[in-house]
Amino acid sequence: MNPAPEFQAEIPVVLTATITPKVINAVSLDPEARLAEYRQVLQFCQQFAPVIFLENSRYPLERHPEFAGSLRLQVRRFAPSATPERGKGFQEFEMLDAWLATEPQPPVRWLKITGRYQLMNLPAMLAECRRDKDQLLLIDQIHRPQWARTYLFCTRTAFYKSYLQGIYRQCDDRAGDYYFIERVLFRALAKMPASEVRLFKTQPLFHAVAGATGTAYPRGYSQWLVKQCLRHLNRLVDERRLHYSRAQ
């Protein structure tokens, strides 16, 4: 099937989802509650961009008409991971690899969002991605804990295939946080030229609850504005890593 033109002409949002999770360190495990969150995020994102929805738990999405494919929505289903005990990051990037390996014509660039995270300033984040059309990877990295925030990044497919494909094989949450995807990716990006990877200029504003801890992300405008100002000051001296904040 040929992709809809929107998925090539625009920067689609790639939402990663596991409705029935099999992990060792997640707070929200109820499939129906997770489905409701994914549905809300999906409907929100479709207002601003085409969406590619990736799911890897064999949940019967066909029961829900809002997940039927359309000119603005592509749904891709994948088998559950054979080694879910290696953690959420392992499974998420394993699924991203499987998607790119099986998609006949993947988009040139895409904005990946972990599926239960509602990015309230999505239009501004997409606008930044469009302006920086030659950037290979936009992702927030935190200097002190050596942590890459994998819940949100914008990349070129060619860059992902060249540098990030297969990186999930280094992950194993059972072995400690050194092997979390966030740290594995940080170490991999440290070896790349600075010009290829940089921070978002725009501070993300999420309506979400962290899957591992159940902690709600702050979403007040005043908190966002403070962080946006700090981000601007940070980028005057370092466009690659944030130095003012711990990873969340």
mmCIF file of C-alpha atoms in Angstrom:
data_model
loop_
_atom_site.group_PDB
_atom_site.id
_atom_site.type_symbol
_atom_site.label_atom_id
_atom_site.label_comp_id
_atom_site.label_asym_id
_atom_site.label_seq_id
_atom_site.Cartn_x
_atom_site.Cartn_y
_atom_site.Cartn_z
ATOM 1 C CA MET A 1 0.000 0.000 0.000
ATOM 2 C CA ASN A 2 1.393 3.401 -0.965
ATOM 3 C CA PRO A 3 1.638 5.876 1.922
ATOM 4 C CA ALA A 4 -0.763 8.798 2.027
ATOM 5 C CA PRO A 5 0.927 11.966 0.710
ATOM 6 C CA GLU A 6 0.565 13.633 4.119
ATOM 7 C CA PHE A 7 3.026 11.180 5.640
ATOM 8 C CA GLN A 8 5.739 12.191 3.191
ATOM 9 C CA ALA A 9 5.033 15.925 2.843
ATOM 10 C CA GLU A 10 4.659 16.592 6.578
ATOM 11 C CA ILE A 11 6.498 15.523 9.729
ATOM 12 C CA PRO A 12 4.240 12.825 11.171
ATOM 13 C CA VAL A 13 3.986 12.044 14.857
ATOM 14 C CA VAL A 14 5.027 8.495 15.703
ATOM 15 C CA LEU A 15 3.237 7.302 18.852
ATOM 16 C CA THR A 16 4.632 4.175 20.512
ATOM 17 C CA ALA A 17 2.122 2.124 22.486
ATOM 18 C CA THR A 18 1.879 -1.029 24.565
ATOM 19 C CA ILE A 19 -1.704 -1.373 25.728
ATOM 20 C CA THR A 20 -1.149 -4.619 27.637
ATOM 21 C CA PRO A 21 2.376 -4.181 29.042
ATOM 22 C CA LYS A 22 4.784 -6.849 30.207
ATOM 23 C CA VAL A 23 7.422 -4.969 32.158
ATOM 24 C CA ILE A 24 9.119 -5.160 35.527
ATOM 25 C CA ASN A 25 8.898 -1.500 36.584
ATOM 26 C CA ALA A 26 5.670 0.148 35.465
ATOM 27 C CA VAL A 27 2.949 1.755 37.571
ATOM 28 C CA SER A 28 0.013 1.753 35.154
ATOM 29 C CA LEU A 29 -0.724 -1.781 33.957
ATOM 30 C CA ASP A 30 -4.506 -1.695 33.437
ATOM 31 C CA PRO A 31 -5.134 -2.128 29.670
ATOM 32 C CA GLU A 32 -8.406 -0.200 29.607
ATOM 33 C CA ALA A 33 -6.948 2.753 31.481
ATOM 34 C CA ARG A 34 -3.943 2.773 29.155
ATOM 35 C CA LEU A 35 -6.220 2.514 26.097
ATOM 36 C CA ALA A 36 -8.143 5.583 27.252
ATOM 37 C CA GLU A 37 -4.893 7.541 27.596
ATOM 38 C CA TYR A 38 -3.671 6.460 24.166
ATOM 39 C CA ARG A 39 -7.018 7.365 22.628
ATOM 40 C CA GLN A 40 -6.883 10.845 24.153
ATOM 41 C CA VAL A 41 -3.328 11.461 22.918
ATOM 42 C CA LEU A 42 -4.128 10.090 19.464
ATOM 43 C CA GLN A 43 -7.119 12.368 19.025
ATOM 44 C CA PHE A 44 -5.122 15.353 20.245
ATOM 45 C CA CYS A 45 -2.153 14.746 17.933
ATOM 46 C CA GLN A 46 -4.292 14.231 14.830
ATOM 47 C CA GLN A 47 -5.416 17.852 15.073
ATOM 48 C CA PHE A 48 -1.882 18.971 14.189
ATOM 49 C CA ALA A 49 -0.131 16.233 12.207
ATOM 50 C CA PRO A 50 -0.533 12.841 10.568
ATOM 51 C CA VAL A 51 -0.013 10.075 13.132
ATOM 52 C CA ILE A 52 1.664 6.687 12.887
ATOM 53 C CA PHE A 53 0.497 4.567 15.826
ATOM 54 C CA LEU A 54 2.760 1.630 16.734
ATOM 55 C CA GLU A 55 1.460 -1.043 19.119
ATOM 56 C CA ASN A 56 3.152 -4.254 20.286
ATOM 57 C CA SER A 57 0.893 -6.180 22.658
ATOM 58 C CA ARG A 58 -1.685 -7.698 20.268
ATOM 59 C CA TYR A 59 -4.487 -5.803 21.979
ATOM 60 C CA PRO A 60 -7.600 -6.049 19.706
ATOM 61 C CA LEU A 61 -7.580 -2.489 18.392
ATOM 62 C CA GLU A 62 -10.045 -3.471 15.678
ATOM 63 C CA ARG A 63 -12.786 -3.207 18.321
ATOM 64 C CA HIS A 64 -12.256 0.543 18.460
ATOM 65 C CA PRO A 65 -13.134 2.553 15.332
ATOM 66 C CA GLU A 66 -10.929 5.509 16.301
ATOM 67 C CA PHE A 67 -7.911 3.302 15.599
ATOM 68 C CA ALA A 68 -9.006 2.491 12.047
ATOM 69 C CA GLY A 69 -6.520 3.716 9.456
ATOM 70 C CA SER A 70 -7.255 6.880 7.486
ATOM 71 C CA LEU A 71 -5.518 9.555 5.431
ATOM 72 C CA ARG A 72 -4.253 11.018 8.708
ATOM 73 C CA LEU A 73 -3.647 7.820 10.665
ATOM 74 C CA GLN A 74 -1.582 4.720 10.055
ATOM 75 C CA VAL A 75 -1.701 1.883 12.579
ATOM 76 C CA ARG A 76 1.120 -0.648 12.660
ATOM 77 C CA ARG A 77 0.903 -3.785 14.801
ATOM 78 C CA PHE A 78 3.848 -5.802 16.071
ATOM 79 C CA ALA A 79 4.269 -8.982 18.076
ATOM 80 C CA PRO A 80 5.133 -8.632 21.759
ATOM 81 C CA SER A 81 8.814 -8.695 22.563
ATOM 82 C CA ALA A 82 10.297 -12.110 23.216
ATOM 83 C CA THR A 83 12.290 -10.611 26.119
ATOM 84 C CA PRO A 84 10.018 -8.075 27.872
ATOM 85 C CA GLU A 85 11.994 -8.481 31.083
ATOM 86 C CA ARG A 86 14.704 -6.288 29.526
ATOM 87 C CA GLY A 87 12.480 -3.271 30.037
ATOM 88 C CA LYS A 88 10.289 -0.609 28.425
ATOM 89 C CA GLY A 89 13.095 1.092 26.527
ATOM 90 C CA PHE A 90 14.267 -2.183 25.055
ATOM 91 C CA GLN A 91 10.764 -2.962 23.824
ATOM 92 C CA GLU A 92 10.052 0.529 22.500
ATOM 93 C CA PHE A 93 13.191 0.776 20.378
ATOM 94 C CA GLU A 94 12.824 -2.847 19.287
ATOM 95 C CA MET A 95 9.414 -1.839 17.926
ATOM 96 C CA LEU A 96 10.778 1.284 16.221
ATOM 97 C CA ASP A 97 13.368 -0.888 14.502
ATOM 98 C CA ALA A 98 10.701 -3.363 13.415
ATOM 99 C CA TRP A 99 8.562 -0.553 12.021
ATOM 100 C CA LEU A 100 11.361 0.914 9.905
ATOM 101 C CA ALA A 101 12.387 -2.552 8.729
ATOM 102 C CA THR A 102 8.879 -3.322 7.445
ATOM 103 C CA GLU A 103 7.598 0.102 6.306
ATOM 104 C CA PRO A 104 7.843 0.261 2.471
ATOM 105 C CA GLN A 105 8.225 4.054 2.392
ATOM 106 C CA PRO A 106 8.900 5.481 5.854
ATOM 107 C CA PRO A 107 8.700 9.251 6.277
ATOM 108 C CA VAL A 108 11.887 11.229 5.733
ATOM 109 C CA ARG A 109 11.565 12.788 9.198
ATOM 110 C CA TRP A 110 9.286 12.068 12.145
ATOM 111 C CA LEU A 111 8.595 13.242 15.683
ATOM 112 C CA LYS A 112 8.488 10.342 18.105
ATOM 113 C CA ILE A 113 6.421 10.652 21.290
ATOM 114 C CA THR A 114 5.911 7.949 23.884
ATOM 115 C CA GLY A 115 2.224 7.271 23.368
ATOM 116 C CA ARG A 116 0.733 8.157 26.771
ATOM 117 C CA TYR A 117 2.466 11.552 26.847
ATOM 118 C CA GLN A 118 0.208 14.364 25.663
ATOM 119 C CA LEU A 119 2.481 17.112 24.359
ATOM 120 C CA MET A 120 0.393 20.202 25.002
ATOM 121 C CA ASN A 121 2.586 22.517 22.898
ATOM 122 C CA LEU A 122 2.814 20.097 19.990
ATOM 123 C CA PRO A 123 2.223 22.818 17.339
ATOM 124 C CA ALA A 124 5.248 24.769 18.591
ATOM 125 C CA MET A 125 7.422 21.654 18.715
ATOM 126 C CA LEU A 126 6.405 20.678 15.179
ATOM 127 C CA ALA A 127 7.088 24.209 13.963
ATOM 128 C CA GLU A 128 10.611 23.987 15.360
ATOM 129 C CA CYS A 129 11.165 20.658 13.618
ATOM 130 C CA ARG A 130 10.019 22.170 10.314
ATOM 131 C CA ARG A 131 12.296 25.200 10.692
ATOM 132 C CA ASP A 132 15.328 23.023 11.400
ATOM 133 C CA LYS A 133 14.732 20.831 8.378
ATOM 134 C CA ASP A 134 18.398 19.866 8.019
ATOM 135 C CA GLN A 135 18.911 18.809 11.636
ATOM 136 C CA LEU A 136 19.565 15.066 11.950
ATOM 137 C CA LEU A 137 18.380 14.585 15.540
ATOM 138 C CA LEU A 138 16.616 16.870 18.012
ATOM 139 C CA ILE A 139 16.535 15.414 21.521
ATOM 140 C CA ASP A 140 16.958 16.689 25.062
ATOM 141 C CA GLN A 141 19.999 15.335 26.866
ATOM 142 C CA ILE A 142 20.776 16.022 30.521
ATOM 143 C CA HIS A 143 24.453 16.518 31.322
ATOM 144 C CA ARG A 144 24.741 15.580 35.001
ATOM 145 C CA PRO A 145 22.920 12.218 35.064
ATOM 146 C CA GLN A 146 24.056 11.448 31.490
ATOM 147 C CA TRP A 147 20.496 10.868 30.359
ATOM 148 C CA ALA A 148 18.763 11.252 26.975
ATOM 149 C CA ARG A 149 15.021 11.918 27.168
ATOM 150 C CA THR A 150 13.768 9.256 24.820
ATOM 151 C CA TYR A 151 10.089 10.104 25.271
ATOM 152 C CA LEU A 152 10.429 12.871 22.668
ATOM 153 C CA PHE A 153 12.752 13.280 19.713
ATOM 154 C CA CYS A 154 12.697 14.308 16.066
ATOM 155 C CA THR A 155 14.922 12.426 13.661
ATOM 156 C CA ARG A 156 15.598 11.635 10.049
ATOM 157 C CA THR A 157 14.926 8.029 9.123
ATOM 158 C CA ALA A 158 18.341 7.795 7.468
ATOM 159 C CA PHE A 159 20.029 8.986 10.671
ATOM 160 C CA TYR A 160 18.061 6.551 12.823
ATOM 161 C CA LYS A 161 18.941 3.617 10.573
ATOM 162 C CA SER A 162 22.617 4.562 10.461
ATOM 163 C CA TYR A 163 23.200 5.297 14.160
ATOM 164 C CA LEU A 164 20.323 4.165 16.373
ATOM 165 C CA GLN A 165 19.096 0.967 14.779
ATOM 166 C CA GLY A 166 19.884 -1.991 17.017
ATOM 167 C CA ILE A 167 20.830 0.165 20.008
ATOM 168 C CA TYR A 168 18.064 -1.452 22.070
ATOM 169 C CA ARG A 169 20.131 -4.654 22.227
ATOM 170 C CA GLN A 170 22.409 -2.927 24.736
ATOM 171 C CA CYS A 171 19.489 -2.352 27.141
ATOM 172 C CA ASP A 172 18.585 -4.491 30.105
ATOM 173 C CA ASP A 173 16.767 -2.821 32.996
ATOM 174 C CA ARG A 174 17.462 -5.814 35.233
ATOM 175 C CA ALA A 175 21.169 -4.938 35.220
ATOM 176 C CA GLY A 176 20.651 -1.436 36.645
ATOM 177 C CA ASP A 177 20.227 2.081 35.317
ATOM 178 C CA TYR A 178 23.531 2.002 33.388
ATOM 179 C CA TYR A 179 21.658 -0.190 30.896
ATOM 180 C CA PHE A 180 18.457 1.877 30.696
ATOM 181 C CA ILE A 181 17.748 3.108 27.169
ATOM 182 C CA GLU A 182 18.167 6.717 28.340
ATOM 183 C CA ARG A 183 21.766 6.105 29.407
ATOM 184 C CA VAL A 184 22.594 3.766 26.531
ATOM 185 C CA LEU A 185 21.441 6.397 24.037
ATOM 186 C CA PHE A 186 23.307 9.209 25.841
ATOM 187 C CA ARG A 187 26.562 7.277 25.548
ATOM 188 C CA ALA A 188 25.952 6.551 21.879
ATOM 189 C CA LEU A 189 25.190 10.197 21.056
ATOM 190 C CA ALA A 190 28.320 11.375 22.875
ATOM 191 C CA LYS A 191 30.391 9.756 20.119
ATOM 192 C CA MET A 192 28.671 11.691 17.337
ATOM 193 C CA PRO A 193 29.651 15.097 15.933
ATOM 194 C CA ALA A 194 28.049 17.951 17.855
ATOM 195 C CA SER A 195 26.530 19.348 14.668
ATOM 196 C CA GLU A 196 24.360 16.259 14.192
ATOM 197 C CA VAL A 197 22.557 16.282 17.549
ATOM 198 C CA ARG A 198 21.132 19.206 19.482
ATOM 199 C CA LEU A 199 18.546 20.200 22.070
ATOM 200 C CA PHE A 200 15.061 21.404 21.315
ATOM 201 C CA LYS A 201 14.843 25.175 21.494
ATOM 202 C CA THR A 202 11.278 24.831 22.784
ATOM 203 C CA GLN A 203 10.605 23.511 26.277
ATOM 204 C CA PRO A 204 8.137 20.593 25.996
ATOM 205 C CA LEU A 205 4.927 20.941 28.005
ATOM 206 C CA PHE A 206 3.503 17.535 28.863
ATOM 207 C CA HIS A 207 0.275 16.310 30.346
ATOM 208 C CA ALA A 208 1.508 12.899 31.446
ATOM 209 C CA VAL A 209 2.350 10.532 34.268
ATOM 210 C CA ALA A 210 5.751 8.823 34.277
ATOM 211 C CA GLY A 211 5.265 5.122 33.606
ATOM 212 C CA ALA A 212 7.923 3.901 36.020
ATOM 213 C CA THR A 213 7.083 6.106 39.022
ATOM 214 C CA GLY A 214 3.537 7.398 38.585
ATOM 215 C CA THR A 215 4.825 10.967 39.023
ATOM 216 C CA ALA A 216 2.873 13.639 37.147
ATOM 217 C CA TYR A 217 4.916 15.994 34.995
ATOM 218 C CA PRO A 218 4.504 19.653 35.987
ATOM 219 C CA ARG A 219 2.295 21.386 33.448
ATOM 220 C CA GLY A 220 1.616 24.858 34.837
ATOM 221 C CA TYR A 221 2.465 27.752 32.533
ATOM 222 C CA SER A 222 4.631 29.492 35.137
ATOM 223 C CA GLN A 223 6.755 26.377 35.617
ATOM 224 C CA TRP A 224 7.036 25.949 31.863
ATOM 225 C CA LEU A 225 8.062 29.587 31.401
ATOM 226 C CA VAL A 226 10.850 29.310 33.982
ATOM 227 C CA LYS A 227 12.202 26.223 32.263
ATOM 228 C CA GLN A 228 11.903 27.873 28.851
ATOM 229 C CA CYS A 229 14.000 30.806 30.075
ATOM 230 C CA LEU A 230 16.581 28.458 31.586
ATOM 231 C CA ARG A 231 16.690 26.499 28.341
ATOM 232 C CA HIS A 232 17.345 29.688 26.377
ATOM 233 C CA LEU A 233 20.228 30.633 28.698
ATOM 234 C CA ASN A 234 21.577 27.081 28.568
ATOM 235 C CA ARG A 235 21.660 27.109 24.776
ATOM 236 C CA LEU A 236 23.821 30.242 24.764
ATOM 237 C CA VAL A 237 26.669 28.082 26.086
ATOM 238 C CA ASP A 238 25.653 24.554 25.062
ATOM 239 C CA GLU A 239 23.167 23.589 22.339
ATOM 240 C CA ARG A 240 23.716 19.883 22.856
ATOM 241 C CA ARG A 241 22.958 19.201 26.546
ATOM 242 C CA LEU A 242 20.935 20.702 29.377
ATOM 243 C CA HIS A 243 22.889 21.540 32.530
ATOM 244 C CA TYR A 244 20.172 22.983 34.773
ATOM 245 C CA SER A 245 17.805 20.075 35.303
ATOM 246 C CA ARG A 246 17.781 16.493 36.415
ATOM 247 C CA ALA A 247 16.162 13.864 34.189
ATOM 248 C CA GLN A 248 12.527 13.205 35.078
#
